Amino acid sequence: DCNYRKAIQLLQTSLDGGAPRSRPVLSLLAYCFYHGEDYLQSSEIYEELIEAHPSSEQYQLYYVQSLVKAESYIDASRAAVASTVSPSSLYFH
């Protein structure tokens, strides 16, 4: 948990310092928020990633999972219905 918080601080400082909101940085930031149990922040970043990369089933799945963990069940249901994730590709971590 402590390492996730440190990583989040470094990544956010990087973004605040003018670093581009690149896919790798945002992916890592969302991952750290999720595993640091800040599911709302995680979902917001996964939503941004989906807007930039709409065909990514992985981001769609992680977005829905983040919303469920944040107890945003209505939003999670809407996101799940709107997703293009095929049932055969589902897997959970």
Short mmCIF file of C-alpha atoms in Angstrom, two decimals:
data_model
loop_
_atom_site.label_atom_id
_atom_site.label_comp_id
_atom_site.label_asym_id
_atom_site.label_seq_id
_atom_site.Cartn_x
_atom_site.Cartn_y
_atom_site.Cartn_z
CA ASP A 1 0.00 0.00 0.00
CA CYS A 2 2.80 2.39 0.86
CA ASN A 3 4.55 1.70 -2.44
CA TYR A 4 1.35 2.44 -4.38
CA ARG A 5 1.02 5.78 -2.61
CA LYS A 6 4.62 6.64 -3.43
CA ALA A 7 4.13 5.69 -7.06
CA ILE A 8 0.94 7.76 -7.23
CA GLN A 9 2.77 10.78 -5.82
CA LEU A 10 5.58 10.42 -8.35
CA LEU A 11 3.22 9.96 -11.28
CA GLN A 12 0.99 12.86 -10.27
CA THR A 13 4.00 15.11 -9.71
CA SER A 14 5.19 14.16 -13.17
CA LEU A 15 1.81 15.02 -14.70
CA ASP A 16 1.53 18.24 -12.69
CA GLY A 17 4.99 19.18 -13.95
CA GLY A 18 3.79 19.11 -17.53
CA ALA A 19 4.51 15.53 -18.53
CA PRO A 20 2.17 14.32 -21.28
CA ARG A 21 -0.85 12.31 -20.22
CA SER A 22 0.52 9.30 -22.03
CA ARG A 23 -1.06 5.88 -22.11
CA PRO A 24 1.71 4.23 -20.05
CA VAL A 25 1.64 6.89 -17.33
CA LEU A 26 -2.16 6.88 -17.07
CA SER A 27 -2.32 3.08 -17.12
CA LEU A 28 0.18 2.85 -14.29
CA LEU A 29 -1.57 5.58 -12.33
CA ALA A 30 -4.96 3.88 -12.65
CA TYR A 31 -3.40 0.57 -11.62
CA CYS A 32 -1.80 2.14 -8.55
CA PHE A 33 -5.02 3.88 -7.52
CA TYR A 34 -6.90 0.59 -7.88
CA HIS A 35 -4.45 -1.42 -5.81
CA GLY A 36 -4.15 1.45 -3.34
CA GLU A 37 -7.93 1.08 -2.93
CA ASP A 38 -8.85 4.49 -4.35
CA TYR A 39 -11.37 3.02 -6.73
CA LEU A 40 -13.08 6.28 -7.67
CA GLN A 41 -9.81 7.83 -8.87
CA SER A 42 -8.96 4.60 -10.65
CA SER A 43 -12.29 4.60 -12.47
CA GLU A 44 -11.84 8.22 -13.56
CA ILE A 45 -8.47 7.46 -15.14
CA TYR A 46 -9.72 4.26 -16.78
CA GLU A 47 -12.59 6.32 -18.21
CA GLU A 48 -10.04 8.75 -19.68
CA LEU A 49 -8.08 5.82 -21.13
CA ILE A 50 -11.24 4.38 -22.69
CA GLU A 51 -11.98 7.71 -24.36
CA ALA A 52 -8.49 7.68 -25.88
CA HIS A 53 -8.46 3.93 -26.65
CA PRO A 54 -12.09 2.81 -27.06
CA SER A 55 -11.26 -0.63 -28.43
CA SER A 56 -9.30 -1.67 -25.32
CA GLU A 57 -11.33 -4.40 -23.66
CA GLN A 58 -8.84 -4.45 -20.80
CA TYR A 59 -9.52 -0.81 -19.90
CA GLN A 60 -13.26 -1.37 -20.20
CA LEU A 61 -13.09 -4.33 -17.83
CA TYR A 62 -10.90 -2.51 -15.29
CA TYR A 63 -13.21 0.51 -15.49
CA VAL A 64 -16.23 -1.59 -14.58
CA GLN A 65 -14.31 -3.36 -11.81
CA SER A 66 -13.22 -0.01 -10.37
CA LEU A 67 -16.79 1.26 -10.38
CA VAL A 68 -18.02 -1.88 -8.62
CA LYS A 69 -15.30 -1.58 -5.97
CA ALA A 70 -16.26 2.10 -5.54
CA GLU A 71 -19.85 0.89 -5.01
CA SER A 72 -21.05 2.90 -8.01
CA TYR A 73 -23.28 0.06 -9.10
CA ILE A 74 -25.52 1.99 -11.47
CA ASP A 75 -22.53 3.47 -13.30
CA ALA A 76 -20.88 0.04 -13.35
CA SER A 77 -24.00 -1.51 -14.89
CA ARG A 78 -24.18 1.20 -17.54
CA ALA A 79 -20.49 0.80 -18.35
CA ALA A 80 -20.81 -2.98 -18.56
CA VAL A 81 -23.75 -2.74 -20.95
CA ALA A 82 -21.90 -0.18 -23.11
CA SER A 83 -18.67 -2.18 -23.19
CA THR A 84 -17.48 -4.23 -26.12
CA VAL A 85 -15.92 -6.90 -23.91
CA SER A 86 -16.83 -10.32 -25.22
CA PRO A 87 -17.83 -12.92 -22.63
CA SER A 88 -15.15 -15.29 -23.90
CA SER A 89 -12.43 -12.77 -23.06
CA LEU A 90 -13.50 -12.12 -19.48
CA TYR A 91 -11.01 -12.77 -16.74
CA PHE A 92 -10.70 -11.32 -13.28
CA HIS A 93 -7.66 -10.55 -11.15
#
